[in-house]
PDB file of C-alpha atoms in Angstrom:
ATOM      1  CA  UNK A   1     -81.073-202.804  66.982  1.00 89.00           C
ATOM      2  CA  UNK A   2     -82.907-199.595  66.116  1.00 85.00           C
ATOM      3  CA  UNK A   3     -86.616-199.856  65.347  1.00 86.00           C
ATOM      4  CA  UNK A   4     -87.758-198.573  61.956  1.00 86.00           C
ATOM      5  CA  UNK A   5     -91.428-197.898  62.616  1.00 88.00           C
ATOM      6  CA  UNK A   6     -92.143-196.725  59.077  1.00 88.00           C
ATOM      7  CA  UNK A   7     -90.811-199.932  57.546  1.00 88.00           C
ATOM      8  CA  UNK A   8     -92.629-202.015  60.137  1.00 91.00           C
ATOM      9  CA  UNK A   9     -95.969-200.346  59.432  1.00 92.00           C
ATOM     10  CA  UNK A  10     -95.486-200.658  55.675  1.00 91.00           C
ATOM     11  CA  UNK A  11     -94.701-204.344  56.035  1.00 92.00           C
ATOM     12  CA  UNK A  12     -97.829-204.995  58.105  1.00 93.00           C
ATOM     13  CA  UNK A  13    -100.059-203.222  55.583  1.00 93.00           C
ATOM     14  CA  UNK A  14     -98.780-205.483  52.839  1.00 94.00           C
ATOM     15  CA  UNK A  15     -98.911-208.808  54.636  1.00 94.00           C
ATOM     16  CA  UNK A  16    -102.085-208.394  56.727  1.00 96.00           C
ATOM     17  CA  UNK A  17    -104.345-209.361  53.766  1.00 96.00           C
ATOM     18  CA  UNK A  18    -102.198-212.458  53.177  1.00 96.00           C
ATOM     19  CA  UNK A  19    -102.506-213.551  56.797  1.00 96.00           C
ATOM     20  CA  UNK A  20    -106.247-212.916  56.798  1.00 97.00           C
ATOM     21  CA  UNK A  21    -106.670-214.966  53.638  1.00 96.00           C
ATOM     22  CA  UNK A  22    -104.784-217.953  55.035  1.00 96.00           C
ATOM     23  CA  UNK A  23    -105.683-217.810  58.731  1.00 96.00           C
ATOM     24  CA  UNK A  24    -108.908-215.814  58.971  1.00 97.00           C
ATOM     25  CA  UNK A  25    -109.274-212.302  60.359  1.00 97.00           C
ATOM     26  CA  UNK A  26    -109.399-213.174  64.065  1.00 97.00           C
ATOM     27  CA  UNK A  27    -106.371-215.440  64.107  1.00 97.00           C
ATOM     28  CA  UNK A  28    -104.437-213.115  61.790  1.00 97.00           C
ATOM     29  CA  UNK A  29    -104.945-210.147  64.113  1.00 97.00           C
ATOM     30  CA  UNK A  30    -103.946-212.269  67.112  1.00 97.00           C
ATOM     31  CA  UNK A  31    -100.734-213.278  65.304  1.00 96.00           C
ATOM     32  CA  UNK A  32     -99.954-209.655  64.472  1.00 96.00           C
ATOM     33  CA  UNK A  33    -100.399-208.603  68.108  1.00 97.00           C
ATOM     34  CA  UNK A  34     -98.200-211.437  69.350  1.00 97.00           C
ATOM     35  CA  UNK A  35     -95.610-210.693  66.673  1.00 96.00           C
ATOM     36  CA  UNK A  36     -95.343-207.087  67.854  1.00 96.00           C
ATOM     37  CA  UNK A  37     -94.243-208.267  71.307  1.00 96.00           C
ATOM     38  CA  UNK A  38     -91.799-210.781  69.855  1.00 97.00           C
ATOM     39  CA  UNK A  39     -90.412-208.162  67.490  1.00 96.00           C
ATOM     40  CA  UNK A  40     -89.612-205.851  70.400  1.00 96.00           C
ATOM     41  CA  UNK A  41     -87.715-208.677  72.051  1.00 96.00           C
ATOM     42  CA  UNK A  42     -85.801-209.389  68.847  1.00 96.00           C
ATOM     43  CA  UNK A  43     -84.794-205.729  68.576  1.00 95.00           C
ATOM     44  CA  UNK A  44     -83.270-205.701  72.056  1.00 94.00           C
ATOM     45  CA  UNK A  45     -81.165-208.815  71.437  1.00 93.00           C
ATOM     46  CA  UNK A  46     -79.974-208.035  67.911  1.00 94.00           C
ATOM     47  CA  UNK A  47     -76.723-206.066  67.476  1.00 94.00           C
ATOM     48  CA  UNK A  48     -76.886-202.939  65.360  1.00 94.00           C
ATOM     49  CA  UNK A  49     -75.610-203.211  61.804  1.00 96.00           C
ATOM     50  CA  UNK A  50     -75.634-199.466  61.275  1.00 95.00           C
ATOM     51  CA  UNK A  51     -79.323-198.698  61.059  1.00 93.00           C
ATOM     52  CA  UNK A  52     -80.280-196.247  58.345  1.00 91.00           C
ATOM     53  CA  UNK A  53     -76.642-195.397  57.703  1.00 95.00           C
ATOM     54  CA  UNK A  54     -76.130-198.896  56.286  1.00 96.00           C
ATOM     55  CA  UNK A  55     -77.626-199.317  52.779  1.00 94.00           C
ATOM     56  CA  UNK A  56     -78.012-203.053  53.463  1.00 96.00           C
ATOM     57  CA  UNK A  57     -79.886-202.632  56.731  1.00 95.00           C
ATOM     58  CA  UNK A  58     -83.221-202.657  54.875  1.00 92.00           C
ATOM     59  CA  UNK A  59     -82.861-206.427  54.664  1.00 93.00           C
ATOM     60  CA  UNK A  60     -82.826-206.686  58.451  1.00 93.00           C
ATOM     61  CA  UNK A  61     -85.728-204.233  58.723  1.00 92.00           C
ATOM     62  CA  UNK A  62     -87.722-206.689  56.633  1.00 91.00           C
ATOM     63  CA  UNK A  63     -86.485-209.920  58.177  1.00 93.00           C
ATOM     64  CA  UNK A  64     -86.948-209.285  61.894  1.00 94.00           C
ATOM     65  CA  UNK A  65     -90.707-208.590  61.670  1.00 93.00           C
ATOM     66  CA  UNK A  66     -90.996-211.590  59.374  1.00 93.00           C
ATOM     67  CA  UNK A  67     -89.242-213.845  61.881  1.00 95.00           C
ATOM     68  CA  UNK A  68     -91.490-212.454  64.630  1.00 96.00           C
ATOM     69  CA  UNK A  69     -94.570-213.376  62.597  1.00 95.00           C
ATOM     70  CA  UNK A  70     -93.149-216.818  61.943  1.00 95.00           C
ATOM     71  CA  UNK A  71     -92.776-217.368  65.675  1.00 96.00           C
ATOM     72  CA  UNK A  72     -96.214-215.872  66.419  1.00 96.00           C
ATOM     73  CA  UNK A  73     -97.780-218.265  63.904  1.00 95.00           C
ATOM     74  CA  UNK A  74     -96.401-221.222  65.825  1.00 95.00           C
ATOM     75  CA  UNK A  75     -93.909-221.601  62.978  1.00 94.00           C
ATOM     76  CA  UNK A  76     -96.730-222.557  60.619  1.00 93.00           C
ATOM     77  CA  UNK A  77     -95.977-220.156  57.760  1.00 92.00           C
ATOM     78  CA  UNK A  78     -95.653-222.379  54.703  1.00 92.00           C
ATOM     79  CA  UNK A  79     -93.370-221.913  51.722  1.00 91.00           C
ATOM     80  CA  UNK A  80     -96.311-220.604  49.677  1.00 93.00           C
ATOM     81  CA  UNK A  81     -97.277-218.057  52.335  1.00 94.00           C
ATOM     82  CA  UNK A  82     -93.681-216.902  52.721  1.00 92.00           C
ATOM     83  CA  UNK A  83     -93.357-216.445  48.969  1.00 92.00           C
ATOM     84  CA  UNK A  84     -96.594-214.447  48.854  1.00 94.00           C
ATOM     85  CA  UNK A  85     -95.208-212.203  51.562  1.00 93.00           C
ATOM     86  CA  UNK A  86     -91.812-211.687  49.972  1.00 93.00           C
ATOM     87  CA  UNK A  87     -93.505-210.962  46.653  1.00 93.00           C
ATOM     88  CA  UNK A  88     -95.466-208.141  48.272  1.00 92.00           C
ATOM     89  CA  UNK A  89     -92.688-206.865  50.531  1.00 90.00           C
ATOM     90  CA  UNK A  90     -89.649-207.161  48.279  1.00 90.00           C
ATOM     91  CA  UNK A  91     -90.353-208.086  44.673  1.00 92.00           C
ATOM     92  CA  UNK A  92     -93.147-205.566  44.115  1.00 91.00           C
ATOM     93  CA  UNK A  93     -90.693-202.765  44.842  1.00 91.00           C
ATOM     94  CA  UNK A  94     -88.318-204.045  42.165  1.00 92.00           C
ATOM     95  CA  UNK A  95     -91.134-204.278  39.627  1.00 93.00           C
ATOM     96  CA  UNK A  96     -91.544-200.525  40.010  1.00 93.00           C
ATOM     97  CA  UNK A  97     -87.795-199.962  39.650  1.00 93.00           C
ATOM     98  CA  UNK A  98     -87.813-202.235  36.610  1.00 93.00           C
ATOM     99  CA  UNK A  99     -89.928-199.704  34.736  1.00 93.00           C
ATOM    100  CA  UNK A 100     -86.826-197.514  34.600  1.00 93.00           C
ATOM    101  CA  UNK A 101     -83.854-199.863  34.976  1.00 93.00           C
ATOM    102  CA  UNK A 102     -83.212-202.623  32.463  1.00 95.00           C
ATOM    103  CA  UNK A 103     -80.186-204.788  33.312  1.00 96.00           C
ATOM    104  CA  UNK A 104     -80.012-205.946  29.705  1.00 95.00           C
ATOM    105  CA  UNK A 105     -78.064-202.694  29.322  1.00 96.00           C
ATOM    106  CA  UNK A 106     -75.191-204.331  31.211  1.00 95.00           C
ATOM    107  CA  UNK A 107     -73.800-205.225  27.796  1.00 92.00           C
ATOM    108  CA  UNK A 108     -73.140-201.500  27.330  1.00 95.00           C
ATOM    109  CA  UNK A 109     -69.780-200.533  28.882  1.00 95.00           C
ATOM    110  CA  UNK A 110     -70.985-197.172  30.235  1.00 97.00           C
ATOM    111  CA  UNK A 111     -73.966-198.748  31.993  1.00 97.00           C
ATOM    112  CA  UNK A 112     -71.871-201.568  33.440  1.00 96.00           C
ATOM    113  CA  UNK A 113     -69.355-199.021  34.782  1.00 97.00           C
ATOM    114  CA  UNK A 114     -72.198-197.009  36.293  1.00 97.00           C
ATOM    115  CA  UNK A 115     -73.649-200.048  38.072  1.00 97.00           C
ATOM    116  CA  UNK A 116     -70.267-201.097  39.402  1.00 98.00           C
ATOM    117  CA  UNK A 117     -69.544-197.587  40.651  1.00 98.00           C
ATOM    118  CA  UNK A 118     -72.795-197.646  42.625  1.00 96.00           C
ATOM    119  CA  UNK A 119     -72.039-201.064  44.110  1.00 97.00           C
ATOM    120  CA  UNK A 120     -68.482-199.987  44.946  1.00 98.00           C
ATOM    121  CA  UNK A 121     -69.767-197.085  47.018  1.00 97.00           C
ATOM    122  CA  UNK A 122     -71.896-199.464  49.070  1.00 97.00           C
ATOM    123  CA  UNK A 123     -68.986-201.888  49.427  1.00 98.00           C
ATOM    124  CA  UNK A 124     -66.591-199.192  50.616  1.00 98.00           C
ATOM    125  CA  UNK A 125     -69.083-197.986  53.188  1.00 97.00           C
ATOM    126  CA  UNK A 126     -70.096-201.291  54.740  1.00 97.00           C
ATOM    127  CA  UNK A 127     -66.631-202.865  54.608  1.00 98.00           C
ATOM    128  CA  UNK A 128     -65.247-199.936  56.601  1.00 97.00           C
ATOM    129  CA  UNK A 129     -67.670-200.724  59.433  1.00 97.00           C
ATOM    130  CA  UNK A 130     -68.003-204.536  59.306  1.00 96.00           C
ATOM    131  CA  UNK A 131     -66.748-206.178  62.467  1.00 95.00           C
ATOM    132  CA  UNK A 132     -66.602-202.792  64.155  1.00 96.00           C
ATOM    133  CA  UNK A 133     -69.501-200.498  64.972  1.00 96.00           C
ATOM    134  CA  UNK A 134     -71.733-202.279  62.432  1.00 97.00           C
ATOM    135  CA  UNK A 135     -70.977-205.650  63.984  1.00 97.00           C
ATOM    136  CA  UNK A 136     -71.870-208.589  61.723  1.00 97.00           C
ATOM    137  CA  UNK A 137     -73.200-206.669  58.733  1.00 97.00           C
ATOM    138  CA  UNK A 138     -72.606-208.180  55.326  1.00 97.00           C
ATOM    139  CA  UNK A 139     -69.213-207.620  53.770  1.00 97.00           C
ATOM    140  CA  UNK A 140     -69.129-206.894  50.024  1.00 98.00           C
ATOM    141  CA  UNK A 141     -66.653-208.211  47.458  1.00 98.00           C
ATOM    142  CA  UNK A 142     -66.881-206.791  43.946  1.00 98.00           C
ATOM    143  CA  UNK A 143     -66.755-209.344  41.124  1.00 97.00           C
ATOM    144  CA  UNK A 144     -64.307-211.690  42.901  1.00 96.00           C
ATOM    145  CA  UNK A 145     -64.569-214.251  40.090  1.00 94.00           C
ATOM    146  CA  UNK A 146     -63.582-211.673  37.466  1.00 95.00           C
ATOM    147  CA  UNK A 147     -66.555-212.134  35.143  1.00 94.00           C
ATOM    148  CA  UNK A 148     -66.149-210.097  31.966  1.00 91.00           C
ATOM    149  CA  UNK A 149     -69.823-209.210  31.592  1.00 91.00           C
ATOM    150  CA  UNK A 150     -72.895-208.692  33.715  1.00 94.00           C
ATOM    151  CA  UNK A 151     -72.756-207.407  37.277  1.00 97.00           C
ATOM    152  CA  UNK A 152     -71.235-209.583  39.989  1.00 97.00           C
ATOM    153  CA  UNK A 153     -70.652-209.295  43.712  1.00 98.00           C
ATOM    154  CA  UNK A 154     -70.432-211.497  46.780  1.00 98.00           C
ATOM    155  CA  UNK A 155     -71.924-210.780  50.188  1.00 98.00           C
ATOM    156  CA  UNK A 156     -69.716-212.253  52.884  1.00 98.00           C
ATOM    157  CA  UNK A 157     -71.479-213.430  56.004  1.00 97.00           C
ATOM    158  CA  UNK A 158     -75.147-212.764  56.720  1.00 97.00           C
ATOM    159  CA  UNK A 159     -76.714-211.273  59.855  1.00 97.00           C
ATOM    160  CA  UNK A 160     -80.054-212.767  58.792  1.00 96.00           C
ATOM    161  CA  UNK A 161     -78.516-216.235  58.794  1.00 96.00           C
ATOM    162  CA  UNK A 162     -76.814-215.542  62.123  1.00 96.00           C
ATOM    163  CA  UNK A 163     -80.169-214.595  63.625  1.00 96.00           C
ATOM    164  CA  UNK A 164     -82.018-217.499  62.017  1.00 96.00           C
ATOM    165  CA  UNK A 165     -79.426-219.985  63.237  1.00 95.00           C
ATOM    166  CA  UNK A 166     -79.546-218.707  66.812  1.00 95.00           C
ATOM    167  CA  UNK A 167     -83.362-218.925  66.879  1.00 95.00           C
ATOM    168  CA  UNK A 168     -83.906-222.132  64.943  1.00 94.00           C
ATOM    169  CA  UNK A 169     -85.331-220.511  61.815  1.00 94.00           C
ATOM    170  CA  UNK A 170     -82.864-221.835  59.250  1.00 93.00           C
ATOM    171  CA  UNK A 171     -85.533-223.982  57.594  1.00 92.00           C
ATOM    172  CA  UNK A 172     -87.340-220.937  56.219  1.00 91.00           C
ATOM    173  CA  UNK A 173     -84.345-218.762  55.390  1.00 92.00           C
ATOM    174  CA  UNK A 174     -83.960-220.175  51.841  1.00 92.00           C
ATOM    175  CA  UNK A 175     -87.488-218.953  51.067  1.00 90.00           C
ATOM    176  CA  UNK A 176     -86.330-215.411  51.788  1.00 90.00           C
ATOM    177  CA  UNK A 177     -83.179-215.897  49.738  1.00 91.00           C
ATOM    178  CA  UNK A 178     -85.171-217.003  46.691  1.00 91.00           C
ATOM    179  CA  UNK A 179     -86.832-213.612  46.528  1.00 92.00           C
ATOM    180  CA  UNK A 180     -83.527-212.387  45.045  1.00 94.00           C
ATOM    181  CA  UNK A 181     -84.267-214.413  41.923  1.00 94.00           C
ATOM    182  CA  UNK A 182     -87.679-212.823  41.416  1.00 93.00           C
ATOM    183  CA  UNK A 183     -86.261-209.377  42.160  1.00 95.00           C
ATOM    184  CA  UNK A 184     -83.654-209.888  39.438  1.00 96.00           C
ATOM    185  CA  UNK A 185     -86.347-210.909  36.979  1.00 95.00           C
ATOM    186  CA  UNK A 186     -88.224-207.683  37.755  1.00 95.00           C
ATOM    187  CA  UNK A 187     -85.101-205.798  36.629  1.00 96.00           C
ATOM    188  CA  UNK A 188     -85.031-207.780  33.363  1.00 96.00           C
ATOM    189  CA  UNK A 189     -82.126-209.918  34.530  1.00 96.00           C
ATOM    190  CA  UNK A 190     -81.230-213.445  35.542  1.00 94.00           C
ATOM    191  CA  UNK A 191     -79.494-214.052  38.834  1.00 95.00           C
ATOM    192  CA  UNK A 192     -76.871-216.766  38.516  1.00 94.00           C
ATOM    193  CA  UNK A 193     -76.052-218.068  41.968  1.00 94.00           C
ATOM    194  CA  UNK A 194     -73.795-220.907  43.072  1.00 93.00           C
ATOM    195  CA  UNK A 195     -74.015-220.689  46.855  1.00 93.00           C
ATOM    196  CA  UNK A 196     -75.709-218.943  49.777  1.00 95.00           C
ATOM    197  CA  UNK A 197     -75.093-218.679  53.500  1.00 95.00           C
ATOM    198  CA  UNK A 198     -78.466-220.339  54.085  1.00 91.00           C
ATOM    199  CA  UNK A 199     -77.029-223.426  52.373  1.00 91.00           C
ATOM    200  CA  UNK A 200     -74.092-223.497  54.765  1.00 92.00           C
ATOM    201  CA  UNK A 201     -71.553-221.453  52.803  1.00 95.00           C
ATOM    202  CA  UNK A 202     -69.648-218.439  54.095  1.00 96.00           C
ATOM    203  CA  UNK A 203     -71.085-216.090  51.477  1.00 97.00           C
ATOM    204  CA  UNK A 204     -73.825-215.503  48.899  1.00 97.00           C
ATOM    205  CA  UNK A 205     -72.800-214.850  45.317  1.00 97.00           C
ATOM    206  CA  UNK A 206     -74.698-212.630  42.904  1.00 97.00           C
ATOM    207  CA  UNK A 207     -74.096-212.536  39.163  1.00 96.00           C
ATOM    208  CA  UNK A 208     -76.676-210.606  37.169  1.00 96.00           C
ATOM    209  CA  UNK A 209     -76.923-210.959  33.401  1.00 95.00           C
ATOM    210  CA  UNK A 210     -79.633-209.575  31.144  1.00 95.00           C
ATOM    211  CA  UNK A 211     -82.623-211.859  30.637  1.00 92.00           C
ATOM    212  CA  UNK A 212     -82.169-211.586  26.873  1.00 90.00           C
ATOM    213  CA  UNK A 213     -78.831-213.389  27.132  1.00 77.00           C
ATOM    214  CA  UNK A 214     -78.387-217.147  26.922  1.00 61.00           C
ATOM    215  CA  UNK A 215     -80.174-219.227  29.591  1.00 58.00           C
ATOM    216  CA  UNK A 216     -78.550-219.066  33.002  1.00 48.00           C
ATOM    217  CA  UNK A 217     -77.846-222.817  32.959  1.00 49.00           C
ATOM    218  CA  UNK A 218     -75.283-222.285  30.205  1.00 48.00           C
ATOM    219  CA  UNK A 219     -73.013-220.256  32.475  1.00 51.00           C
ATOM    220  CA  UNK A 220     -70.265-221.745  34.584  1.00 49.00           C
ATOM    221  CA  UNK A 221     -68.104-220.087  37.176  1.00 44.00           C
TER     222      UNK A 221
END
């Protein structure tokens, strides 16, 4: 897999204070040094999913350094530490986007069409390469359940889960998946989800509805 040095450096800047707070400066720096070596190893053994040409590759750019840190910590990163990290790495970015994008507008036909057109472009691109030169990248299905409102898609397969399974990291993968819920909230939406690959399913479903709608628990399939 191709190394994205910019993403790696950005990730370290955000999580170094978290590691220092929980482990102390000396141990945190030792973990970071060890993680760098492990990360290089992970890159060599991980098949490419398209690199920067794949819009979904950013998830792998985030996950591999995270898994390297998990290993370097002696697999001691707790749920709370993981959630602090994902909040800084992932959710904070969506809080900035949420200043401009409000998914409560999904009840407006023009906005819903716009969102689906953007997702369709991603789907067309990755589906054309999945199982080929982009190996085990996610596949994308657009609104397979036929919901008549909100924004829905399904990601089929998961290279993060494939990697976690092969390295014995499945116990922490759900903590990464839950960042999707906070990211949705930052965009003024609820994420209604029935299954994920980390739970043993073949796909992860995403159904976004505005957070001003009825509570998510009231929705069925």
